[in-house]
Structures are given as C-alpha cells and as structure tokens.
Coordinates of N, CA, C and O in Angstrom, one line a residue:
X3 N 71.7 69.4 -15.5 CA 71.8 68.6 -14.0 C 70.4 68.1 -14.0 O 69.6 68.0 -14.5
X4 N 70.6 66.9 -12.9 CA 69.5 65.9 -12.5 C 69.5 66.1 -11.4 O 70.4 65.8 -10.6
X5 N 68.3 65.6 -10.8 CA 67.6 66.1 -9.6 C 67.3 64.8 -9.0 O 66.4 64.3 -9.6
X6 N 67.6 63.8 -8.1 CA 67.3 62.4 -8.0 C 66.3 63.0 -6.3 O 67.1 63.5 -5.0
X7 N 65.5 62.6 -6.4 CA 64.3 62.6 -5.8 C 63.7 60.9 -4.8 O 63.2 60.2 -5.8
X8 N 64.2 60.9 -3.7 CA 63.6 59.6 -3.1 C 63.0 59.6 -2.3 O 63.3 60.3 -1.0
X9 N 62.3 59.0 -1.6 CA 61.4 58.7 -0.3 C 61.3 57.4 -0.2 O 60.3 56.5 -0.8
X10 N 61.2 57.2 1.4 CA 60.9 55.7 1.7 C 59.8 55.7 3.0 O 59.9 57.1 3.7
X11 N 59.1 54.8 2.7 CA 58.3 53.9 3.7 C 58.9 53.4 4.8 O 59.7 52.3 4.1
X12 N 59.0 53.1 6.0 CA 60.0 52.1 7.0 C 58.9 51.4 7.4 O 57.5 51.4 7.3
X13 N 59.3 50.2 7.7 CA 58.7 49.2 8.1 C 58.2 48.7 9.5 O 57.2 48.5 9.6
X14 N 59.0 49.4 9.9 CA 58.2 49.4 11.3 C 57.5 49.6 12.2 O 56.7 50.9 11.2
X15 N 56.4 49.5 12.4 CA 55.2 49.8 13.0 C 55.1 50.4 14.4 O 54.5 51.0 14.9
X16 N 56.3 50.5 14.9 CA 56.3 51.4 16.4 C 57.1 52.6 15.9 O 57.7 52.7 15.1
X17 N 56.4 53.6 16.4 CA 56.8 54.9 15.8 C 57.5 55.5 16.3 O 58.7 56.3 15.5
X18 N 58.0 55.3 17.2 CA 59.5 55.8 17.9 C 60.5 55.2 17.4 O 61.5 55.9 16.9
X19 N 60.6 53.8 17.3 CA 61.5 53.0 16.5 C 61.5 53.7 14.8 O 62.8 53.7 14.3
X20 N 60.8 54.0 14.4 CA 60.3 54.4 12.7 C 61.4 55.9 12.8 O 61.9 56.1 12.2
X21 N 60.9 56.9 14.0 CA 61.5 58.0 14.1 C 63.2 57.9 14.3 O 63.7 58.8 13.7
X22 N 63.4 56.8 15.2 CA 65.1 56.5 15.2 C 65.8 56.1 13.9 O 66.7 56.3 13.4
X23 N 65.2 55.1 13.2 CA 65.7 55.2 11.9 C 65.8 55.8 11.0 O 66.3 55.9 10.1
X24 N 64.4 56.4 10.8 CA 64.6 57.7 10.0 C 65.5 58.6 10.0 O 66.0 59.4 9.0
X25 N 65.8 59.2 11.3 CA 66.9 59.7 11.8 C 68.3 59.4 11.2 O 69.2 60.3 10.5
X26 N 68.4 58.2 11.3 CA 69.7 57.5 10.6 C 69.5 57.5 9.7 O 70.7 57.3 9.1
X27 N 68.8 57.2 8.6 CA 68.4 56.9 7.5 C 69.2 58.8 6.6 O 70.1 58.3 6.3
X28 N 68.2 59.2 7.4 CA 68.8 60.9 7.1 C 70.2 61.0 6.9 O 71.3 62.0 6.4
X29 N 70.7 60.9 8.3 CA 72.1 60.5 8.9 C 73.1 60.3 7.9 O 74.2 61.2 7.4
X30 N 73.1 58.9 7.4 CA 73.5 58.5 6.6 C 73.7 58.9 5.2 O 74.9 58.9 4.7
X31 N 72.7 59.4 4.6 CA 72.7 60.2 3.1 C 73.4 61.5 3.6 O 74.0 61.9 2.3
X32 N 73.2 62.4 4.7 CA 73.5 63.4 4.7 C 75.4 63.7 4.6 O 76.0 64.5 4.2
X33 N 75.5 62.3 5.5 CA 77.3 62.2 5.6 C 77.7 61.6 4.1 O 78.8 61.8 4.0
X34 N 77.2 61.6 3.3 CA 77.4 61.5 1.6 C 78.2 62.9 1.0 O 79.0 62.6 0.1
X35 N 78.1 63.6 1.8 CA 77.9 65.2 1.1 C 79.7 65.1 1.6 O 80.1 64.9 2.5
X36 N 80.5 65.4 0.7 CA 81.8 65.6 0.4 C 82.3 64.2 0.4 O 83.9 64.3 0.3
X37 N 81.8 63.3 0.5 CA 82.6 62.0 0.0 C 82.4 61.4 -1.5 O 83.0 60.7 -1.7
X38 N 81.1 61.5 -2.0 CA 80.7 61.2 -3.3 C 81.1 62.4 -4.1 O 80.3 62.8 -4.1
X39 N 82.1 62.3 -4.8 CA 82.3 63.6 -5.8 C 81.2 63.5 -6.5 O 81.2 64.8 -7.2
X40 N 80.5 62.9 -7.0 CA 79.5 63.0 -8.2 C 78.4 63.9 -7.5 O 77.6 64.3 -8.1
X41 N 78.0 64.6 -6.8 CA 76.9 64.5 -5.6 C 77.3 66.3 -5.8 O 78.4 67.1 -4.8
X42 N 76.5 67.0 -6.1 CA 76.6 68.6 -6.2 C 76.1 69.4 -5.0 O 76.4 70.1 -4.4
X43 N 74.6 68.4 -4.7 CA 73.8 68.8 -3.7 C 73.4 67.8 -3.1 O 72.9 66.5 -4.0
X44 N 73.4 67.5 -1.7 CA 72.5 66.6 -1.1 C 72.3 67.0 0.2 O 72.5 67.6 1.1
X45 N 70.8 66.5 0.2 CA 69.8 66.7 1.7 C 68.8 65.6 2.0 O 68.1 65.5 1.0
X46 N 68.9 64.9 2.8 CA 67.9 64.4 3.5 C 67.2 64.9 5.1 O 68.0 65.0 5.5
X47 N 66.1 64.2 4.5 CA 65.4 64.4 6.2 C 64.3 63.3 7.1 O 63.3 63.1 5.7
X48 N 64.2 63.3 8.2 CA 63.4 62.8 8.1 C 61.5 63.4 8.2 O 61.6 64.5 8.4
X49 N 60.8 63.1 8.3 CA 59.2 63.7 8.4 C 59.2 64.2 9.4 O 59.0 63.6 10.4
X50 N 59.1 65.4 9.4 CA 58.6 66.5 10.3 C 57.1 66.7 10.7 O 56.7 67.4 12.0
X51 N 56.5 66.3 10.1 CA 54.8 66.6 10.4 C 54.3 65.1 10.5 O 54.0 64.5 9.2
X52 N 53.7 64.7 11.5 CA 52.7 63.5 11.6 C 51.7 63.3 11.2 O 50.4 63.2 12.1
X53 N 51.8 63.1 9.8 CA 50.7 62.5 8.9 C 50.9 61.3 8.2 O 51.7 60.8 7.9
X54 N 49.8 60.5 8.8 CA 49.7 59.0 8.5 C 50.4 59.0 7.1 O 50.9 57.9 6.4
X55 N 49.9 59.8 6.4 CA 49.9 59.4 4.7 C 51.5 59.9 4.3 O 52.1 59.6 2.7
X56 N 52.1 60.8 5.0 CA 53.4 61.2 4.7 C 54.1 60.1 4.6 O 54.3 59.0 5.4
X57 N 55.4 60.3 4.0 CA 56.3 59.2 4.0 C 57.1 59.5 4.8 O 57.2 60.6 5.7
X58 N 58.1 58.3 5.6 CA 59.0 58.3 6.8 C 60.2 59.5 6.2 O 60.6 60.1 7.4
X59 N 61.0 59.7 5.0 CA 62.6 60.0 4.9 C 62.5 60.7 3.4 O 62.1 59.9 2.6
X60 N 62.8 61.5 3.2 CA 63.3 62.1 1.7 C 64.8 62.3 1.7 O 65.3 62.9 2.4
X61 N 64.5 62.3 0.1 CA 66.2 62.4 -0.4 C 66.0 63.3 -1.4 O 65.8 63.3 -2.3
X62 N 67.0 64.6 -1.4 CA 67.1 65.2 -2.9 C 68.4 65.6 -3.2 O 69.0 65.7 -2.1
X63 N 68.7 65.2 -4.2 CA 70.5 65.3 -4.2 C 70.5 65.3 -6.1 O 69.5 65.1 -6.9
X64 N 71.3 66.6 -6.3 CA 71.7 66.7 -7.5 C 73.1 66.4 -8.0 O 74.4 66.4 -7.3
X65 N 72.9 65.9 -9.2 CA 74.4 65.6 -10.0 C 74.0 66.1 -11.1 O 73.4 66.5 -11.9
X66 N 75.5 66.0 -12.2 CA 75.7 66.6 -13.2 C 74.7 66.1 -14.2 O 74.1 66.8 -15.2
X67 N 74.7 64.9 -14.3 CA 74.2 63.9 -15.7 C 73.9 62.8 -15.0 O 74.1 62.1 -13.9
X68 N 73.4 61.6 -16.2 CA 72.7 60.7 -16.0 C 74.2 59.6 -15.4 O 73.8 58.7 -14.9
X69 N 75.4 59.7 -16.0 CA 76.4 59.2 -16.1 C 76.9 59.4 -14.5 O 77.5 58.3 -14.0
X70 N 76.8 60.4 -14.1 CA 77.2 60.9 -12.6 C 76.3 60.4 -11.5 O 76.2 59.5 -10.4
X71 N 74.9 60.3 -12.3 CA 74.0 59.4 -11.0 C 74.4 57.9 -10.9 O 74.0 57.2 -10.1
X72 N 74.6 57.3 -12.4 CA 75.1 55.8 -12.2 C 76.0 55.5 -11.0 O 76.1 54.5 -10.6
X73 N 77.0 56.6 -11.4 CA 78.5 56.2 -10.6 C 78.2 56.7 -9.2 O 78.6 56.0 -8.1
X74 N 77.4 57.6 -8.5 CA 76.8 57.6 -7.2 C 76.3 56.6 -6.6 O 76.2 55.9 -5.5
X75 N 75.3 55.9 -7.8 CA 74.7 54.5 -7.0 C 75.5 53.3 -6.7 O 75.4 52.8 -5.9
X76 N 77.0 53.4 -7.4 CA 77.7 52.4 -7.0 C 79.0 53.0 -6.3 O 79.6 52.1 -5.9
X77 N 78.6 54.1 -6.0 CA 80.1 54.6 -4.8 C 80.0 53.7 -3.7 O 78.9 53.4 -3.4
X78 N 81.1 53.2 -3.3 CA 80.9 52.4 -1.9 C 80.4 53.2 -0.9 O 79.8 52.4 -0.1
X79 N 80.5 54.4 -0.7 CA 79.8 55.1 0.6 C 77.8 55.1 0.6 O 77.3 54.6 1.6
X80 N 77.7 55.5 -0.7 CA 76.4 55.1 -1.2 C 76.1 53.5 -0.8 O 74.6 53.3 -0.6
X81 N 76.7 52.8 -1.4 CA 76.2 51.0 -1.4 C 76.1 50.8 0.0 O 75.3 50.4 0.5
X82 N 76.9 51.5 1.2 CA 77.0 51.0 2.4 C 75.7 51.9 3.0 O 74.8 51.1 3.9
X83 N 75.2 52.8 2.8 CA 73.9 53.6 3.2 C 72.9 52.7 2.4 O 72.0 52.3 3.6
X84 N 73.0 52.7 1.4 CA 71.8 51.6 1.2 C 71.5 50.3 1.6 O 70.5 49.9 1.6
X85 N 72.3 49.7 2.1 CA 72.3 48.6 2.6 C 71.6 48.6 4.1 O 70.9 47.9 4.3
X86 N 71.9 49.8 4.8 CA 71.4 49.9 6.0 C 69.9 50.4 5.4 O 68.8 49.9 6.1
X87 N 69.5 51.4 4.9 CA 68.3 51.5 4.3 C 67.2 50.7 3.7 O 66.3 50.1 4.4
X88 N 68.0 49.4 3.0 CA 67.2 48.6 2.5 C 66.7 47.4 3.9 O 65.5 46.7 3.9
X89 N 67.7 47.9 4.8 CA 67.2 46.6 6.3 C 66.1 47.4 7.1 O 65.4 46.8 7.9
X90 N 65.8 48.6 6.3 CA 64.6 49.0 7.5 C 63.2 49.6 6.8 O 62.2 50.0 6.9
X91 N 63.5 49.3 5.4 CA 62.6 50.1 4.4 C 61.2 49.2 4.1 O 61.7 47.9 3.8
X92 N 60.1 49.6 3.9 CA 58.9 48.8 3.6 C 58.5 48.9 2.0 O 58.7 48.3 1.2
X93 N 58.7 50.4 1.8 CA 58.9 50.7 -0.2 C 59.4 52.3 -0.1 O 59.4 52.6 0.8
X94 N 59.9 52.3 -1.7 CA 60.6 53.4 -1.6 C 59.9 54.1 -3.4 O 59.1 53.0 -4.1
X95 N 60.0 55.2 -3.3 CA 59.7 56.0 -4.6 C 60.9 56.7 -4.9 O 61.4 57.3 -4.4
X96 N 60.8 57.0 -6.4 CA 61.9 57.8 -7.1 C 61.7 58.4 -7.8 O 60.6 58.1 -8.9
X97 N 62.2 59.5 -8.5 CA 62.1 60.6 -9.7 C 63.4 61.3 -10.1 O 63.7 61.8 -8.6
X98 N 63.8 61.0 -11.1 CA 65.0 61.8 -11.3 C 64.9 62.5 -12.3 O 63.7 62.3 -13.7
X99 N 64.9 64.1 -12.5 CA 64.4 64.9 -13.5 C 65.3 66.1 -13.7 O 66.0 66.5 -12.6
X100 N 65.3 66.9 -14.9 CA 66.2 67.4 -15.2 C 66.0 69.0 -14.4 O 65.1 69.6 -14.6
X101 N 67.2 69.5 -14.0 CA 66.8 71.0 -13.6 C 67.6 72.0 -14.2 O 68.8 71.7 -14.9

C-alpha cells in the first residue's frame, strides 16, 4: 500500500481568510471518500494549532499501489478539488511511501 501525504501553505496573508480556505480545501478532499474508487482511506484537515511554522492543510490518503495513485490523480473529482486548491495555495510538499 502507498500512503500519499501532502501539505499546503495557503497564499492569503489574512488569517481569517486562510482559515476559511483551509477548511474548504479539507472539505473538498474529504468529499473524495467513496467517490474516487482508488482511495482506500482519505483524511484531510486544517491546521488546528496556530504556530507560524505549521502548514495550513494536510492530506493523508492510502491507495493500493502506484497505479492506483496515478488513477486517483486524474480522477475528475480529484482534478476538480485540485483546481480549487491550486487557486489558493502558495506552496505544496508531498511524500509517498509504502506502508
């Protein structure tokens, strides 16, 4: 199994706007559960501890293998969520590892 972990820093300098956007990113990603068949598990959440060095949103998703991860990336529901995310993000980091 592959665990796909992604974190985003949002571009807005306004803390309230960033919090709203982080919640929306998490909502859109969590909504992929049961929609994208390759996802075995998915959980996204906005940062809950106001530390400046923390990232704003994180995603942890499990898929069977690299082929499933590739299929997830191009699934229309994921593409739609990713479009919104790209519109509010400053930077992104990710790692995919075997579990």
